[in-house]
Amino acid sequence: MSTHFPFTAVVGQEDLQLALLLNTVAPNIGGVLVRGEKGTAKSTAVRALSALLPEVRVVSGCRFSCDPDSPDPDCPDGPHESVASGPRPARMVELPVGASEDRLVGALDIERALAEGVKAFEPGLLAAAHRGILYVDEVNLLHDHLVDLLLDAAAMGASYVEREGVSVRHAARFLLVGTMNPEEGELRPQLLDRFGLTVEVAASRETDQRVEVVRRRLAYDDDPAGFAAQWAGEEASVRQRVVAARELLPKVRLGDGALRQIAATCAAFEVDGMRADIVMARTATALAAWAGRTDVLAEDVRQAALLALPHRRRRNPFDAPGLDEDKLDQTLEESSESSESSESSGSSGDDDPDPDGPGGGGGQPSPDAGPQDGDGGAAASEGGESEGAGAGAGEQTPARAAEPFRTRMLSVDGIGEGAAGRRSRARTEHGRTTGARRPQGALTKLHLAATVQAAAPHQRVRGRSGPGLVLRRDDLRQAVREGRESNLVLFVVDASGSMAARQRMSAVKGAVLSLLLDAYQRRDKVGLVTFRGAAAEVALPPTSSVDAAAARLESLPTGGRTPLAAGLLRAHEVLRVERLRDPSRRPLVVVVTDGRATGGPEPVALAGRAARLFAAEGVASVVVDCESGPVRLGLAGRLAGELGGTAVTLDELRADSIAGLVRDVRGMSRRAA
């Protein structure tokens, strides 16, 4: 058995260590989500934590780790006679990113259940993690339905497997720890809320601390057992402290004053629902027990807020995580004064329960929203394009994006087989049943009607003359389901001088920001190609992080000529590379331009030839026409025709646009077929 890096030897991650330890003291906190860049000891700390958990006693031979003192009455391996084995270490089970649903919740043998009436169940990782730790690295890369199953089991303490009327239930209580790199994409806000605590980790910028990290790591790599022995005393001390805190936890008193501080804090930071209040209460109680106290103090409430609230305030991918600590201190102080005043006077008093008001720091940040001052003068030059020879000619200060809006549904025509998502039609494991086929490998989703239909003609040959049905393996049919897939949405944005008028560029950025938000909600990957001056560049390679795309968009400079052909050719190359990496993910190209092409010999003809490359390959595309003013040339519409796609104006892009309802972009690749 390999020797893990000692938990107490981890350097500079005190918040992470504290959050993990609090969950070992009070597992009902709901787990920890660890966010941060690679190489910050996330996985190291989680794997080391298992050595600090107290040993568990289990029923001998039970695959579900039942406690002999209180066995699960519904355990699939029960009923138990409470025959205990010796204590064993608590397990740490890792869920790989590519795990299937059967691997997570367990596999039910449908064939034996139907043909023999035997409820044959092979436990999954949820059963293995019962009374231990379930560690999910890169939790943000898991399919949504797996994350839903995972968090449901963590919340209910049980896992349910139901297929074709056959059901199995078993206990699944575990400490859930997820790690993620935000640059690779975010979790949905409703899934973020299901994690009890969150911690942001980053590599230290202090020289001495970085030196100590390297020194300890090299010592561990040279002699893992010897290094672990050096830290055995500290490990034993923390293990004993965990046991003592668990024993003290039921005696900790959460007074009305602390409860009022918790409620006031959650209200001031405008978190949704009541889960935050409950998690903060449990965390503050665990903090008091960890400190060896039986009373919850204001410092416990403050620390609980820093761990339990940051991820619950993130309502869309463009919100910055974290809390305003000055506002937190002010809220705690005022709620404490209000509580003392109430206790002394017996009345509620005149204190304002929301001292920050509409202008406080807890409101939704909107740095990119709203009209911009001083744009009127720039709008007058909207029709002209700066035609300087260099890329920087006519460059302006980047315009800020206008308020995002709900966009129309853009999708790829046909039926794909890409990763599960919410955009285009696809054959998936989940969705409505559209047909049946013979199973290829293990049967997972039975099509009952097709199975009966296949078996019925053979009943007399098989000796069946009365009621019932004799089934054989050849009769079984797998259900074919249709759902939605995620796509690669590649934005090709014109940043040339003809787009540089501030009011127009603000509207364009607002439209792209809206499409990015839509891509986030539909689980798409996004990429960003921009063109201006004399060339095009990949501002953001395809990624699941739409907030990274939004950041690139915000700082996008404008000015210079319009190398439309260069932008299209660069986008075509990006798609070629991505097709090699992920051939099942279908692309949707969104070209944001007024359709003009300038610079170089025959720029319009060259752009037309580049556009026809997309049409020849059947790539779905849509052109967002940014041309404005009383006289319009219709160049974006011509570009859409060359691409084999559809053109929509900025107004038609809105979901509530009347004009947008008339023109359906779902058939945008049909003409190229």
Tab-separated table of N, CA, C and O in Angstrom, residues 286-386:
chain	number	residue	atom	x	y	z
A	286	ALA	N	-19.583	23.325	14.271
A	286	ALA	CA	-18.393	22.476	14.140
A	286	ALA	C	-17.122	23.253	14.474
A	286	ALA	O	-16.181	22.705	15.065
A	287	LEU	N	-17.072	24.524	14.104
A	287	LEU	CA	-15.909	25.351	14.436
A	287	LEU	C	-15.741	25.489	15.948
A	287	LEU	O	-14.616	25.432	16.466
A	288	ALA	N	-16.856	25.677	16.654
A	288	ALA	CA	-16.783	25.765	18.110
A	288	ALA	C	-16.285	24.451	18.704
A	288	ALA	O	-15.425	24.447	19.601
A	289	ALA	N	-16.802	23.327	18.218
A	289	ALA	CA	-16.356	22.024	18.716
A	289	ALA	C	-14.878	21.803	18.401
A	289	ALA	O	-14.132	21.257	19.224
A	290	TRP	N	-14.445	22.210	17.206
A	290	TRP	CA	-13.043	22.061	16.830
A	290	TRP	C	-12.140	22.873	17.750
A	290	TRP	O	-11.011	22.469	18.056
A	291	ALA	N	-12.647	24.028	18.204
A	291	ALA	CA	-11.873	24.867	19.121
A	291	ALA	C	-11.999	24.421	20.564
A	291	ALA	O	-11.371	25.022	21.456
A	292	GLY	N	-12.822	23.392	20.832
A	292	GLY	CA	-12.979	22.881	22.192
A	292	GLY	C	-13.946	23.688	23.027
A	292	GLY	O	-13.895	23.645	24.263
A	293	ARG	N	-14.842	24.432	22.375
A	293	ARG	CA	-15.827	25.253	23.091
A	293	ARG	C	-17.225	24.671	22.947
A	293	ARG	O	-17.504	23.928	22.005
A	294	THR	N	-18.103	25.055	23.876
A	294	THR	CA	-19.503	24.620	23.805
A	294	THR	C	-20.429	25.762	23.420
A	294	THR	O	-21.651	25.581	23.389
A	295	ASP	N	-19.883	26.939	23.167
A	295	ASP	CA	-20.685	28.088	22.734
A	295	ASP	C	-20.153	28.584	21.392
A	295	ASP	O	-18.937	28.662	21.177
A	296	VAL	N	-21.074	28.962	20.500
A	296	VAL	CA	-20.704	29.520	19.200
A	296	VAL	C	-20.482	31.016	19.350
A	296	VAL	O	-21.358	31.737	19.846
A	297	LEU	N	-19.326	31.495	18.908
A	297	LEU	CA	-18.986	32.907	19.009
A	297	LEU	C	-19.106	33.590	17.648
A	297	LEU	O	-19.250	32.933	16.608
A	298	ALA	N	-19.006	34.925	17.681
A	298	ALA	CA	-19.098	35.689	16.437
A	298	ALA	C	-17.979	35.309	15.470
A	298	ALA	O	-18.175	35.294	14.249
A	299	GLU	N	-16.812	34.977	16.001
A	299	GLU	CA	-15.702	34.587	15.121
A	299	GLU	C	-16.015	33.285	14.379
A	299	GLU	O	-15.569	33.079	13.241
A	300	ASP	N	-16.791	32.398	15.009
A	300	ASP	CA	-17.203	31.169	14.332
A	300	ASP	C	-18.166	31.483	13.193
A	300	ASP	O	-18.075	30.892	12.106
A	301	VAL	N	-19.088	32.400	13.440
A	301	VAL	CA	-20.047	32.781	12.402
A	301	VAL	C	-19.319	33.426	11.228
A	301	VAL	O	-19.629	33.156	10.054
A	302	ARG	N	-18.346	34.267	11.531
A	302	ARG	CA	-17.602	34.937	10.457
A	302	ARG	C	-16.850	33.925	9.596
A	302	ARG	O	-16.892	33.979	8.362
A	303	GLN	N	-16.142	32.986	10.252
A	303	GLN	CA	-15.403	31.987	9.492
A	303	GLN	C	-16.347	31.091	8.702
A	303	GLN	O	-16.058	30.717	7.556
A	304	ALA	N	-17.487	30.771	9.272
A	304	ALA	CA	-18.476	29.953	8.563
A	304	ALA	C	-18.983	30.668	7.318
A	304	ALA	O	-19.189	30.041	6.269
A	305	ALA	N	-19.180	31.980	7.405
A	305	ALA	CA	-19.640	32.738	6.240
A	305	ALA	C	-18.598	32.718	5.125
A	305	ALA	O	-18.924	32.579	3.938
A	306	LEU	N	-17.318	32.836	5.478
A	306	LEU	CA	-16.263	32.842	4.474
A	306	LEU	C	-16.146	31.499	3.762
A	306	LEU	O	-15.686	31.439	2.616
A	307	LEU	N	-16.576	30.430	4.405
A	307	LEU	CA	-16.509	29.109	3.805
A	307	LEU	C	-17.792	28.700	3.095
A	307	LEU	O	-17.757	27.949	2.118
A	308	ALA	N	-18.937	29.200	3.587
A	308	ALA	CA	-20.225	28.695	3.098
A	308	ALA	C	-20.911	29.597	2.082
A	308	ALA	O	-21.824	29.138	1.385
A	309	LEU	N	-20.515	30.861	1.956
A	309	LEU	CA	-21.280	31.792	1.124
A	309	LEU	C	-20.687	32.141	-0.239
A	309	LEU	O	-21.460	32.459	-1.160
A	310	PRO	N	-19.365	32.166	-0.430
A	310	PRO	CA	-18.851	32.679	-1.718
A	310	PRO	C	-19.441	32.009	-2.943
A	310	PRO	O	-19.817	32.688	-3.911
A	311	HIS	N	-19.561	30.694	-2.963
A	311	HIS	CA	-20.064	30.008	-4.156
A	311	HIS	C	-21.564	30.139	-4.297
A	311	HIS	O	-22.105	29.899	-5.380
A	312	ARG	N	-22.258	30.523	-3.245
A	312	ARG	CA	-23.717	30.681	-3.333
A	312	ARG	C	-24.118	32.052	-3.860
A	312	ARG	O	-25.289	32.280	-4.157
A	313	ARG	N	-23.175	32.961	-3.967
A	313	ARG	CA	-23.470	34.280	-4.519
A	313	ARG	C	-23.198	34.329	-6.019
A	313	ARG	O	-23.480	35.322	-6.666
A	314	ARG	N	-22.665	33.272	-6.576
A	314	ARG	CA	-22.332	33.245	-8.004
A	314	ARG	C	-23.553	32.787	-8.781
A	314	ARG	O	-23.832	31.601	-8.900
A	315	ARG	N	-24.316	33.728	-9.337
A	315	ARG	CA	-25.567	33.398	-10.004
A	315	ARG	C	-25.415	33.225	-11.507
A	315	ARG	O	-26.291	32.696	-12.157
A	316	ASN	N	-24.344	33.717	-12.082
A	316	ASN	CA	-24.054	33.445	-13.484
A	316	ASN	C	-22.543	33.393	-13.641
A	316	ASN	O	-21.802	33.796	-12.747
A	317	PRO	N	-22.042	32.864	-14.759
A	317	PRO	CA	-20.599	32.629	-14.875
A	317	PRO	C	-19.756	33.881	-14.897
A	317	PRO	O	-18.539	33.790	-14.827
A	318	PHE	N	-20.380	35.061	-14.998
A	318	PHE	CA	-19.610	36.288	-15.068
A	318	PHE	C	-19.507	36.984	-13.707
A	318	PHE	O	-18.877	38.023	-13.593
A	319	ASP	N	-20.148	36.429	-12.681
A	319	ASP	CA	-20.023	36.992	-11.347
A	319	ASP	C	-18.680	36.607	-10.747
A	319	ASP	O	-18.256	35.457	-10.845
A	320	ALA	N	-18.034	37.559	-10.101
A	320	ALA	CA	-16.774	37.251	-9.431
A	320	ALA	C	-17.053	36.542	-8.115
A	320	ALA	O	-17.931	36.953	-7.353
A	321	PRO	N	-16.338	35.431	-7.824
A	321	PRO	CA	-16.542	34.740	-6.558
A	321	PRO	C	-15.968	35.535	-5.393
A	321	PRO	O	-15.189	36.473	-5.582
A	322	GLY	N	-16.335	35.134	-4.189
A	322	GLY	CA	-15.786	35.776	-3.001
A	322	GLY	C	-16.795	36.649	-2.279
A	322	GLY	O	-17.901	36.885	-2.757
A	323	LEU	N	-16.383	37.114	-1.105
A	323	LEU	CA	-17.225	37.971	-0.267
A	323	LEU	C	-16.504	39.273	0.031
A	323	LEU	O	-15.272	39.315	0.101
A	324	ASP	N	-17.290	40.318	0.208
A	324	ASP	CA	-16.774	41.599	0.675
A	324	ASP	C	-16.637	41.492	2.192
A	324	ASP	O	-17.621	41.530	2.922
A	325	GLU	N	-15.386	41.338	2.673
A	325	GLU	CA	-15.189	41.099	4.100
A	325	GLU	C	-15.534	42.326	4.943
A	325	GLU	O	-15.935	42.191	6.108
A	326	ASP	N	-15.366	43.526	4.399
A	326	ASP	CA	-15.756	44.727	5.145
A	326	ASP	C	-17.267	44.730	5.377
A	326	ASP	O	-17.746	45.055	6.465
A	327	LYS	N	-18.011	44.376	4.354
A	327	LYS	CA	-19.460	44.303	4.507
A	327	LYS	C	-19.852	43.202	5.478
A	327	LYS	O	-20.787	43.359	6.279
A	328	LEU	N	-19.137	42.070	5.434
A	328	LEU	CA	-19.410	40.977	6.364
A	328	LEU	C	-19.216	41.434	7.800
A	328	LEU	O	-20.073	41.184	8.664
A	329	ASP	N	-18.103	42.125	8.071
A	329	ASP	CA	-17.848	42.606	9.430
A	329	ASP	C	-18.914	43.601	9.872
A	329	ASP	O	-19.367	43.580	11.030
A	330	GLN	N	-19.303	44.488	8.965
A	330	GLN	CA	-20.326	45.473	9.302
A	330	GLN	C	-21.655	44.787	9.613
A	330	GLN	O	-22.347	45.147	10.575
A	331	THR	N	-22.022	43.798	8.818
A	331	THR	CA	-23.281	43.087	9.036
A	331	THR	C	-23.279	42.364	10.375
A	331	THR	O	-24.262	42.412	11.133
A	332	LEU	N	-22.170	41.690	10.687
A	332	LEU	CA	-22.086	40.968	11.966
A	332	LEU	C	-22.152	41.931	13.143
A	332	LEU	O	-22.815	41.653	14.151
A	333	GLU	N	-21.478	43.069	13.011
A	333	GLU	CA	-21.484	44.050	14.098
A	333	GLU	C	-22.881	44.620	14.314
A	333	GLU	O	-23.361	44.717	15.452
A	334	GLU	N	-23.560	44.980	13.243
A	334	GLU	CA	-24.883	45.585	13.383
A	334	GLU	C	-25.917	44.569	13.860
A	334	GLU	O	-26.808	44.910	14.641
A	335	SER	N	-25.813	43.327	13.402
A	335	SER	CA	-26.754	42.321	13.884
A	335	SER	C	-26.518	42.006	15.357
A	335	SER	O	-27.447	41.733	16.107
A	336	SER	N	-25.250	42.073	15.783
A	336	SER	CA	-24.935	41.856	17.193
A	336	SER	C	-25.494	42.980	18.048
A	336	SER	O	-26.084	42.752	19.102
A	337	GLU	N	-25.326	44.233	17.573
A	337	GLU	CA	-25.876	45.375	18.310
A	337	GLU	C	-27.393	45.310	18.365
A	337	GLU	O	-28.011	45.607	19.388
A	338	SER	N	-28.011	44.900	17.252
A	338	SER	CA	-29.459	44.786	17.213
A	338	SER	C	-29.948	43.732	18.187
A	338	SER	O	-30.954	43.911	18.882
A	339	SER	N	-29.217	42.613	18.275
A	339	SER	CA	-29.602	41.542	19.185
A	339	SER	C	-29.477	41.991	20.631
A	339	SER	O	-30.351	41.730	21.460
A	340	GLU	N	-28.375	42.703	20.948
A	340	GLU	CA	-28.196	43.192	22.316
A	340	GLU	C	-29.259	44.216	22.678
A	340	GLU	O	-29.787	44.214	23.793
A	341	SER	N	-29.586	45.084	21.733
A	341	SER	CA	-30.624	46.083	21.985
A	341	SER	C	-31.971	45.428	22.200
A	341	SER	O	-32.750	45.819	23.076
A	342	SER	N	-32.244	44.384	21.422
A	342	SER	CA	-33.519	43.680	21.545
A	342	SER	C	-33.630	42.984	22.884
A	342	SER	O	-34.667	42.983	23.533
A	343	GLU	N	-32.509	42.375	23.333
A	343	GLU	CA	-32.535	41.669	24.602
A	343	GLU	C	-32.693	42.628	25.772
A	343	GLU	O	-33.359	42.329	26.759
A	344	SER	N	-32.070	43.829	25.676
A	344	SER	CA	-32.121	44.772	26.794
A	344	SER	C	-33.447	45.512	26.872
A	344	SER	O	-33.936	45.821	27.949
A	345	SER	N	-34.050	45.792	25.727
A	345	SER	CA	-35.284	46.571	25.728
A	345	SER	C	-36.526	45.725	25.591
A	345	SER	O	-37.633	46.191	25.859
A	346	GLY	N	-36.347	44.487	25.119
A	346	GLY	CA	-37.519	43.630	24.916
A	346	GLY	C	-38.308	43.987	23.688
A	346	GLY	O	-39.401	43.485	23.474
A	347	SER	N	-37.789	44.895	22.872
A	347	SER	CA	-38.465	45.275	21.630
A	347	SER	C	-37.472	45.180	20.502
A	347	SER	O	-36.267	45.063	20.692
A	348	SER	N	-38.006	45.277	19.274
A	348	SER	CA	-37.168	45.112	18.095
A	348	SER	C	-36.314	46.326	17.808
A	348	SER	O	-35.319	46.245	17.122
A	349	GLY	N	-36.691	47.528	18.284
A	349	GLY	CA	-35.915	48.725	18.009
A	349	GLY	C	-36.127	49.242	16.615
A	349	GLY	O	-36.938	48.740	15.854
A	350	ASP	N	-35.330	50.303	16.270
A	350	ASP	CA	-35.498	50.969	14.985
A	350	ASP	C	-34.360	50.690	14.026
A	350	ASP	O	-34.232	51.346	13.010
A	351	ASP	N	-33.503	49.726	14.361
A	351	ASP	CA	-32.360	49.488	13.481
A	351	ASP	C	-32.811	48.982	12.125
A	351	ASP	O	-33.737	48.192	12.025
A	352	ASP	N	-32.116	49.438	11.117
A	352	ASP	CA	-32.393	49.000	9.744
A	352	ASP	C	-31.799	47.615	9.542
A	352	ASP	O	-30.593	47.433	9.674
A	353	PRO	N	-32.594	46.592	9.238
A	353	PRO	CA	-32.046	45.250	9.074
A	353	PRO	C	-31.182	45.094	7.835
A	353	PRO	O	-30.477	44.118	7.707
A	354	ASP	N	-31.260	46.049	6.923
A	354	ASP	CA	-30.440	45.964	5.715
A	354	ASP	C	-29.684	47.273	5.554
A	354	ASP	O	-30.064	48.139	4.778
A	355	PRO	N	-28.595	47.479	6.348
A	355	PRO	CA	-27.930	48.778	6.372
A	355	PRO	C	-27.300	49.172	5.056
A	355	PRO	O	-27.081	50.337	4.803
A	356	ASP	N	-27.019	48.208	4.214
A	356	ASP	CA	-26.345	48.546	2.960
A	356	ASP	C	-27.291	49.110	1.930
A	356	ASP	O	-26.903	49.864	1.070
A	357	GLY	N	-28.579	48.695	2.006
A	357	GLY	CA	-29.566	49.208	1.072
A	357	GLY	C	-29.227	48.884	-0.358
A	357	GLY	O	-28.386	48.062	-0.659
A	358	PRO	N	-29.908	49.551	-1.269
A	358	PRO	CA	-29.678	49.258	-2.690
A	358	PRO	C	-28.258	49.562	-3.135
A	358	PRO	O	-27.773	48.989	-4.080
A	359	GLY	N	-27.591	50.481	-2.434
A	359	GLY	CA	-26.244	50.840	-2.865
A	359	GLY	C	-25.160	50.057	-2.177
A	359	GLY	O	-23.993	50.362	-2.332
A	360	GLY	N	-25.508	49.085	-1.327
A	360	GLY	CA	-24.525	48.322	-0.594
A	360	GLY	C	-23.696	47.423	-1.484
A	360	GLY	O	-24.023	47.155	-2.611
A	361	GLY	N	-22.610	46.901	-0.862
A	361	GLY	CA	-21.705	46.065	-1.636
A	361	GLY	C	-22.226	44.687	-1.912
A	361	GLY	O	-21.615	43.935	-2.631
A	362	GLY	N	-23.390	44.290	-1.296
A	362	GLY	CA	-23.852	42.928	-1.480
A	362	GLY	C	-24.727	42.726	-2.678
A	362	GLY	O	-25.139	41.621	-2.955
A	363	GLY	N	-25.102	43.795	-3.399
A	363	GLY	CA	-25.957	43.639	-4.571
A	363	GLY	C	-25.222	42.936	-5.694
A	363	GLY	O	-24.020	42.760	-5.661
A	364	GLN	N	-25.967	42.548	-6.720
A	364	GLN	CA	-25.370	41.882	-7.871
A	364	GLN	C	-24.404	42.818	-8.585
A	364	GLN	O	-24.791	43.908	-9.005
A	365	PRO	N	-23.135	42.433	-8.720
A	365	PRO	CA	-22.211	43.285	-9.468
A	365	PRO	C	-22.568	43.301	-10.937
A	365	PRO	O	-22.911	42.285	-11.504
A	366	SER	N	-22.508	44.471	-11.514
A	366	SER	CA	-22.828	44.570	-12.946
A	366	SER	C	-21.872	45.535	-13.632
A	366	SER	O	-22.264	46.589	-14.096
A	367	PRO	N	-20.563	45.193	-13.622
A	367	PRO	CA	-19.593	46.105	-14.226
A	367	PRO	C	-19.745	46.265	-15.715
A	367	PRO	O	-19.273	47.223	-16.289
A	368	ASP	N	-20.423	45.291	-16.353
A	368	ASP	CA	-20.517	45.341	-17.808
A	368	ASP	C	-21.843	45.881	-18.286
A	368	ASP	O	-22.129	45.892	-19.469
A	369	ALA	N	-22.726	46.278	-17.370
A	369	ALA	CA	-24.088	46.591	-17.768
A	369	ALA	C	-24.318	48.089	-17.835
A	369	ALA	O	-23.581	48.889	-17.288
A	370	GLY	N	-25.407	48.438	-18.504
A	370	GLY	CA	-25.877	49.803	-18.500
A	370	GLY	C	-25.329	50.624	-19.635
A	370	GLY	O	-24.303	50.324	-20.230
A	371	PRO	N	-25.999	51.734	-19.971
A	371	PRO	CA	-25.514	52.603	-21.042
A	371	PRO	C	-24.247	53.322	-20.633
A	371	PRO	O	-24.014	53.585	-19.461
A	372	GLN	N	-23.421	53.658	-21.599
A	372	GLN	CA	-22.149	54.301	-21.336
A	372	GLN	C	-22.235	55.781	-21.685
A	372	GLN	O	-22.788	56.164	-22.702
A	373	ASP	N	-21.655	56.601	-20.808
A	373	ASP	CA	-21.650	58.035	-21.049
A	373	ASP	C	-20.654	58.370	-22.151
A	373	ASP	O	-19.626	57.739	-22.323
A	374	GLY	N	-20.964	59.395	-22.849
A	374	GLY	CA	-20.028	59.911	-23.834
A	374	GLY	C	-20.007	59.170	-25.140
A	374	GLY	O	-19.078	59.312	-25.910
A	375	ASP	N	-20.999	58.327	-25.403
A	375	ASP	CA	-20.980	57.555	-26.637
A	375	ASP	C	-21.610	58.309	-27.794
A	375	ASP	O	-21.509	57.876	-28.936
A	376	GLY	N	-22.308	59.412	-27.491
A	376	GLY	CA	-23.032	60.089	-28.553
A	376	GLY	C	-22.126	60.597	-29.646
A	376	GLY	O	-22.420	60.498	-30.831
A	377	GLY	N	-20.941	61.157	-29.248
A	377	GLY	CA	-20.041	61.673	-30.255
A	377	GLY	C	-19.462	60.582	-31.125
A	377	GLY	O	-19.258	60.752	-32.313
A	378	ALA	N	-19.173	59.407	-30.502
A	378	ALA	CA	-18.588	58.316	-31.277
A	378	ALA	C	-19.569	57.769	-32.283
A	378	ALA	O	-19.179	57.272	-33.332
A	379	ALA	N	-20.861	57.834	-31.960
A	379	ALA	CA	-21.861	57.253	-32.858
A	379	ALA	C	-21.896	57.989	-34.189
A	379	ALA	O	-22.271	57.419	-35.210
A	380	ALA	N	-21.495	59.248	-34.186
A	380	ALA	CA	-21.569	60.013	-35.425
A	380	ALA	C	-20.606	59.487	-36.472
A	380	ALA	O	-20.827	59.659	-37.667
A	381	SER	N	-19.523	58.807	-36.022
A	381	SER	CA	-18.536	58.302	-36.981
A	381	SER	C	-18.754	56.844	-37.309
A	381	SER	O	-17.875	56.192	-37.843
A	382	GLU	N	-19.937	56.306	-36.992
A	382	GLU	CA	-20.183	54.879	-37.129
A	382	GLU	C	-20.050	54.391	-38.552
A	382	GLU	O	-19.650	53.272	-38.801
A	383	GLY	N	-20.425	55.194	-39.514
A	383	GLY	CA	-20.406	54.699	-40.885
A	383	GLY	C	-19.022	54.589	-41.463
A	383	GLY	O	-18.811	53.865	-42.419
A	384	GLY	N	-18.028	55.293	-40.919
A	384	GLY	CA	-16.703	55.278	-41.524
A	384	GLY	C	-15.803	54.256	-40.899
A	384	GLY	O	-15.961	53.873	-39.768
A	385	GLU	N	-14.789	53.800	-41.649
A	385	GLU	CA	-13.819	52.819	-41.156
A	385	GLU	C	-12.436	53.410	-41.236
A	385	GLU	O	-12.058	54.023	-42.227
A	386	SER	N	-11.698	53.269	-40.147
A	386	SER	CA	-10.315	53.730	-40.159
A	386	SER	C	-9.490	52.812	-41.043
A	386	SER	O	-9.407	51.624	-40.805
